[in-house]
Coordinates of C-alpha atoms in Angstrom, one line a residue:
M1 CA 0.0 -0.1 -0.1
S2 CA 1.5 3.3 -1.0
K3 CA 1.4 6.5 1.0
A4 CA -1.2 7.9 -1.3
D5 CA -3.5 5.1 -0.5
G6 CA -3.4 6.0 3.1
D7 CA -0.8 3.9 4.7
P8 CA -1.8 3.6 8.5
R9 CA 1.7 3.4 9.4
Q10 CA 2.4 6.9 8.0
R11 CA 2.6 9.6 11.0
R12 CA 1.7 13.1 10.8
P13 CA 3.4 15.0 13.7
N14 CA 1.6 18.1 15.2
I15 CA 2.5 20.8 17.4
V16 CA 0.4 22.8 19.7
V17 CA 1.7 25.9 21.5
Q18 CA 0.6 25.8 25.2
E19 CA 2.3 28.9 26.3
M20 CA 4.8 31.5 25.1
T21 CA 6.6 34.3 26.9
E22 CA 9.4 36.5 26.0
D23 CA 12.1 33.8 26.9
T24 CA 10.2 30.5 27.0
I25 CA 7.8 28.5 24.8
K26 CA 5.8 25.4 25.9
F27 CA 4.4 23.2 23.3
V28 CA 3.1 19.6 22.7
L29 CA 4.5 17.3 20.0
T30 CA 2.1 14.6 19.1
G31 CA 1.7 11.9 16.4
T32 CA 5.6 10.6 16.5
D33 CA 7.9 8.9 18.6
T34 CA 11.1 9.4 20.7
S35 CA 13.4 9.5 17.9
I36 CA 11.8 12.4 16.4
A37 CA 11.4 14.2 19.6
N38 CA 14.9 13.7 20.7
A39 CA 16.1 14.7 17.4
L40 CA 14.3 17.9 17.6
R41 CA 15.7 18.6 21.1
R42 CA 19.1 17.9 20.0
V43 CA 18.9 20.2 16.9
I44 CA 17.4 23.1 19.1
I45 CA 20.6 22.8 21.4
A46 CA 23.2 22.1 18.8
E47 CA 22.1 23.1 15.4
V48 CA 20.5 26.5 15.4
P49 CA 23.0 29.2 14.5
T50 CA 23.7 32.2 16.8
I51 CA 26.4 34.8 17.0
A52 CA 29.0 34.8 19.8
I53 CA 32.5 36.3 20.6
D54 CA 34.9 33.9 18.9
L55 CA 38.3 35.8 18.8
V56 CA 39.8 38.1 21.5
E57 CA 42.8 40.4 21.4
V58 CA 44.2 41.5 24.6
I59 CA 45.7 45.0 24.5
E60 CA 45.8 45.9 28.2
N61 CA 44.7 43.9 31.3
S62 CA 45.7 44.9 34.5
S63 CA 42.7 43.5 36.3
C64 CA 43.1 40.7 38.8
L65 CA 41.5 38.1 36.2
C66 CA 43.9 36.4 33.8
D67 CA 43.1 37.0 29.8
E68 CA 41.9 33.5 29.2
F69 CA 39.3 33.8 32.0
I70 CA 37.9 37.1 30.6
A71 CA 37.9 36.1 27.1
H72 CA 35.8 32.9 28.1
R73 CA 33.3 35.2 29.9
L74 CA 33.1 37.4 26.9
G75 CA 32.5 34.4 24.7
L76 CA 29.5 33.5 26.9
I77 CA 27.6 36.6 26.7
P78 CA 24.6 36.0 24.6
L79 CA 24.3 38.3 21.4
V80 CA 21.1 39.0 19.8
S81 CA 21.5 37.0 16.6
H82 CA 18.7 38.0 14.3
K83 CA 21.4 38.5 11.4
A84 CA 22.8 35.0 12.0
A85 CA 20.8 33.8 8.9
D86 CA 22.4 36.6 6.8
M87 CA 26.0 35.8 7.9
E88 CA 28.3 33.0 6.6
F89 CA 30.1 30.4 8.8
P90 CA 34.0 31.2 9.1
Y91 CA 34.7 27.8 7.8
D92 CA 32.4 28.5 4.8
Y93 CA 33.8 31.7 3.6
A94 CA 34.7 31.8 0.1
G95 CA 36.7 34.9 0.1
D96 CA 33.9 37.3 -1.0
D97 CA 34.7 40.9 0.0
E98 CA 30.7 41.4 0.3
T99 CA 30.2 38.6 2.8
V100 CA 30.6 39.7 6.3
T101 CA 31.7 36.9 8.7
D102 CA 33.2 39.1 11.5
V103 CA 31.4 41.6 13.7
P104 CA 34.0 43.6 15.6
I105 CA 33.3 44.5 19.1
E106 CA 35.6 46.5 21.6
L107 CA 36.0 46.4 25.5
R108 CA 37.7 49.5 26.9
V109 CA 37.3 50.5 30.5
K110 CA 39.6 52.3 33.0
C111 CA 38.8 52.8 36.5
V112 CA 40.0 56.4 37.8
S113 CA 37.8 56.5 41.1
D114 CA 38.3 55.2 44.4
Q115 CA 35.3 53.0 44.3
T116 CA 35.3 49.5 42.7
E117 CA 33.8 49.7 39.3
D118 CA 31.8 46.9 37.5
V119 CA 32.4 46.3 33.9
T120 CA 29.4 44.8 32.2
S121 CA 27.9 44.0 28.7
N122 CA 26.8 47.3 28.6
D123 CA 30.6 48.5 28.2
L124 CA 30.9 46.5 25.0
L125 CA 31.4 49.0 21.9
I126 CA 29.8 47.8 18.8
N127 CA 32.0 48.9 15.7
G128 CA 29.6 51.1 13.6
D129 CA 31.4 50.1 10.2
Y130 CA 29.2 47.2 9.6
T131 CA 25.9 49.1 10.1
Q132 CA 23.9 46.3 8.6
Y133 CA 24.8 44.2 11.7
D134 CA 24.2 47.0 14.3
T135 CA 21.7 44.7 15.8
V136 CA 24.5 42.2 16.9
K137 CA 24.7 43.4 20.4
P138 CA 24.6 41.8 24.0
V139 CA 21.0 40.9 25.1
H140 CA 19.2 43.7 27.1
Y141 CA 22.0 46.0 25.7
R142 CA 22.0 49.6 26.8
P143 CA 25.4 51.4 26.2
S144 CA 26.9 52.8 29.3
G145 CA 27.9 55.8 27.3
R146 CA 31.1 56.4 29.2
A147 CA 34.4 57.3 27.5
F148 CA 37.8 55.3 28.4
G149 CA 38.8 56.3 31.7
D150 CA 35.3 58.0 32.8
A151 CA 34.3 57.5 36.3
T152 CA 30.7 57.0 35.4
A153 CA 29.5 53.9 37.0
S154 CA 29.3 51.1 34.7
G155 CA 26.4 49.0 33.5
A156 CA 23.7 51.5 33.8
P157 CA 22.7 54.6 31.7
A158 CA 23.6 58.1 33.2
D159 CA 20.0 58.6 34.5
G160 CA 20.5 55.5 36.7
S161 CA 17.7 53.3 35.1
Q162 CA 18.2 49.7 34.4
A163 CA 18.5 48.3 30.9
D164 CA 15.1 46.8 29.8
G165 CA 13.1 47.5 32.9
D166 CA 14.4 45.3 35.8
K167 CA 17.0 43.3 33.7
H168 CA 20.5 43.9 34.7
P169 CA 23.5 43.9 32.2
I170 CA 25.8 40.9 32.6
L171 CA 28.9 41.4 34.9
I172 CA 32.3 40.7 33.2
L173 CA 34.6 41.7 35.9
K174 CA 35.5 44.5 38.6
L175 CA 38.1 47.0 38.4
R176 CA 39.9 49.1 41.0
K177 CA 41.6 52.4 40.9
N178 CA 44.1 52.7 37.8
Q179 CA 43.2 49.2 36.6
E180 CA 42.0 48.7 32.9
I181 CA 40.9 46.6 30.4
N182 CA 41.3 47.1 26.7
M183 CA 40.3 44.3 24.3
R184 CA 39.4 43.9 20.6
C185 CA 36.9 40.8 20.1
V186 CA 35.5 39.3 17.0
A187 CA 31.9 37.9 17.1
R188 CA 31.2 35.2 14.6
K189 CA 28.2 32.8 13.6
G190 CA 28.3 29.4 15.0
V191 CA 26.4 26.5 16.4
G192 CA 26.1 24.9 19.7
R193 CA 27.9 21.5 18.5
D194 CA 31.2 23.7 18.0
H195 CA 30.9 25.3 21.5
A196 CA 28.2 25.9 24.1
K197 CA 28.5 29.7 23.5
W198 CA 26.6 29.3 20.4
Q199 CA 23.8 27.4 22.0
P200 CA 20.5 29.6 21.7
V201 CA 18.8 28.0 24.7
A202 CA 19.4 27.7 28.3
T203 CA 17.4 24.6 28.5
A204 CA 15.5 22.4 26.1
V205 CA 13.7 19.4 27.5
Y206 CA 10.7 17.2 27.0
R207 CA 8.8 14.6 28.9
F208 CA 5.9 12.1 28.0
E209 CA 2.4 13.3 28.6
P210 CA 0.8 11.2 31.3
E211 CA -2.4 9.1 30.8
I212 CA -4.1 9.0 34.3
T213 CA -6.8 6.6 35.1
I214 CA -8.7 6.2 38.4
N215 CA -10.1 3.2 39.6
E216 CA -13.6 4.3 40.6
D217 CA -14.5 1.3 42.4
L218 CA -11.5 1.4 44.6
M219 CA -11.6 5.0 45.1
A220 CA -15.3 4.8 46.4
T221 CA -13.9 2.6 49.3
L222 CA -12.0 5.8 50.7
T223 CA -13.4 8.2 53.1
E224 CA -13.7 11.7 52.2
E225 CA -10.8 12.7 54.3
E226 CA -8.8 9.8 52.7
K227 CA -9.6 11.4 49.4
I228 CA -8.6 14.7 50.3
K229 CA -5.3 13.4 51.8
F230 CA -4.7 11.4 48.4
V231 CA -5.4 14.6 46.4
E232 CA -2.7 16.4 48.7
S233 CA -0.3 13.6 48.5
S234 CA 0.9 14.8 44.9
P235 CA 3.3 17.8 45.0
T236 CA 1.5 19.2 41.9
P237 CA -2.2 19.7 41.3
V238 CA -2.7 16.6 39.3
F239 CA -6.1 15.7 41.0
R240 CA -8.6 17.6 42.7
Y241 CA -11.7 16.7 45.1
N242 CA -15.1 17.7 43.9
D243 CA -17.1 18.7 47.0
Q244 CA -20.4 18.4 45.0
T245 CA -19.9 14.9 43.5
R246 CA -17.5 13.8 46.6
K247 CA -15.3 12.3 43.9
V248 CA -11.7 12.6 43.0
E249 CA -11.1 14.0 39.5
V250 CA -8.2 14.4 37.2
N251 CA -7.1 18.0 37.2
M252 CA -4.0 18.8 35.5
P253 CA -2.4 15.6 34.1
E254 CA 0.2 17.6 32.4
S255 CA 1.6 18.9 35.7
Y256 CA 2.5 15.2 36.6
T257 CA 6.3 15.0 37.1
Y258 CA 6.6 11.2 37.5
D259 CA 7.5 11.7 41.2
G260 CA 5.1 8.5 42.1
E261 CA 4.1 10.2 45.4
C262 CA 0.3 9.5 44.8
L263 CA 1.2 5.8 44.0
K264 CA 3.3 5.5 46.9
W265 CA 0.5 6.9 49.2
A266 CA -2.0 4.4 47.6
E267 CA 0.3 1.5 48.3
D268 CA 0.8 2.7 51.9
M269 CA -2.9 2.8 52.4
G270 CA -3.3 -0.8 51.2
K271 CA -5.1 0.4 47.9
P272 CA -2.6 -0.6 45.0
G273 CA -4.0 0.2 41.6
L274 CA -6.0 3.2 42.9
V275 CA -4.7 5.0 40.1
D276 CA -3.0 4.0 36.8
I277 CA -0.4 6.3 35.3
R278 CA 1.1 5.5 32.0
A279 CA 3.3 7.7 29.7
K280 CA 1.9 8.3 26.1
E281 CA 4.5 7.2 23.8
D282 CA 3.4 9.5 21.0
T283 CA 2.8 12.7 23.0
F284 CA 5.6 15.0 24.3
L285 CA 5.6 18.1 26.4
F286 CA 8.5 20.4 25.3
T287 CA 9.9 23.3 27.3
V288 CA 12.4 25.5 25.6
E289 CA 13.9 28.5 27.3
S290 CA 15.9 31.0 25.1
T291 CA 19.2 32.7 26.2
G292 CA 17.9 35.8 24.5
A293 CA 19.9 35.5 21.5
L294 CA 16.6 34.5 19.6
P295 CA 12.9 34.5 20.3
P296 CA 11.9 31.0 21.7
E297 CA 9.4 30.7 18.7
T298 CA 12.2 31.4 16.2
I299 CA 14.7 28.8 17.8
V300 CA 11.8 26.1 17.4
L301 CA 11.0 27.0 13.8
N302 CA 14.8 27.3 12.9
A303 CA 15.2 23.9 14.5
L304 CA 12.3 22.4 12.4
K305 CA 14.1 23.8 9.3
V306 CA 17.2 22.3 10.0
L307 CA 15.6 18.9 11.0
D308 CA 13.7 19.1 7.6
T309 CA 16.9 19.6 5.7
K310 CA 18.7 16.7 7.3
L311 CA 15.9 14.4 6.5
E312 CA 15.8 15.5 3.0
M313 CA 19.5 15.0 2.8
T314 CA 19.1 11.5 4.3
K315 CA 16.3 10.5 2.0
S316 CA 18.5 11.7 -1.0
E317 CA 21.3 9.5 0.0
L318 CA 19.0 6.4 0.5
D319 CA 17.6 7.0 -2.9
I320 CA 21.2 7.1 -4.3
V321 CA 21.9 3.8 -2.5
K322 CA 18.8 2.2 -3.6
S323 CA 19.3 3.2 -7.2
E324 CA 22.9 1.8 -7.3
M325 CA 21.4 -1.5 -5.8
D326 CA 18.8 -1.7 -8.4
T327 CA 21.3 -1.1 -11.1
A328 CA 23.6 -4.0 -9.6
G329 CA 20.6 -6.2 -9.4
V330 CA 20.9 -6.5 -5.7
E331 CA 17.6 -7.7 -3.9

């Protein structure tokens, strides 16, 4: 039976978004199995391109931190990466002068006051020569506006307000009087499989959606007080007690964390089998939290595109192998 005839084995994955904020997206993936769910998770972490500081030239560093330590911290600062799709990977650069692979960034701060000064992501200077990449900047970036050697407090505008409301800049190091830091950096496009600094997410996890069934006959043998204690035995609001019907009902099955507390309570009360909890093998609850480099919905969409490209490449390779086997007369 061909796919056109409606092969019952053909799966049709589906995604339903449950919740989405500025930094997090929660969605349900159905109609597939663990192989695709885990492939999507791995692509989200390791295959979605972002931009991060890759090269650091140290001109002056009289702080108490060594050069390598500061360079590592600079690389881990998430940069807004909306332009990553328009940039080339350094290892794919073909020598085209019109193709930009490097975005220069500078860090020049000198402490001239008696107070310890914080050097933050707001002190990074974005080179204005590459105006088409002026959006490549640290997340929640708000330039401090102080000149080299200015005693103005770092990491905040002159009016004392915080960047993006209550969101603070990222601390890089601290300087005492007469200490200075002067570095030239290069930000480049990359992916998480090369280094964690290019990962677009702080976390990308999934879990199976639980299927919960209550044994009504066994539940009826419990007293009202025992039913309430059973509901409270779960640390999450999986169940609720209905005062009108005097029955225990499934409230929020998706909140179950497979902790097994309610099952343990039922066994301790001599009521094994009071509830049956099984994982749906074709339904996955995803939680993806962005670092701020890309919006969470963009991360998921880009990951799906990357996964689709990989599947198409795999299919093409298999078609070539099959064609060669047919030509050779191999069964």
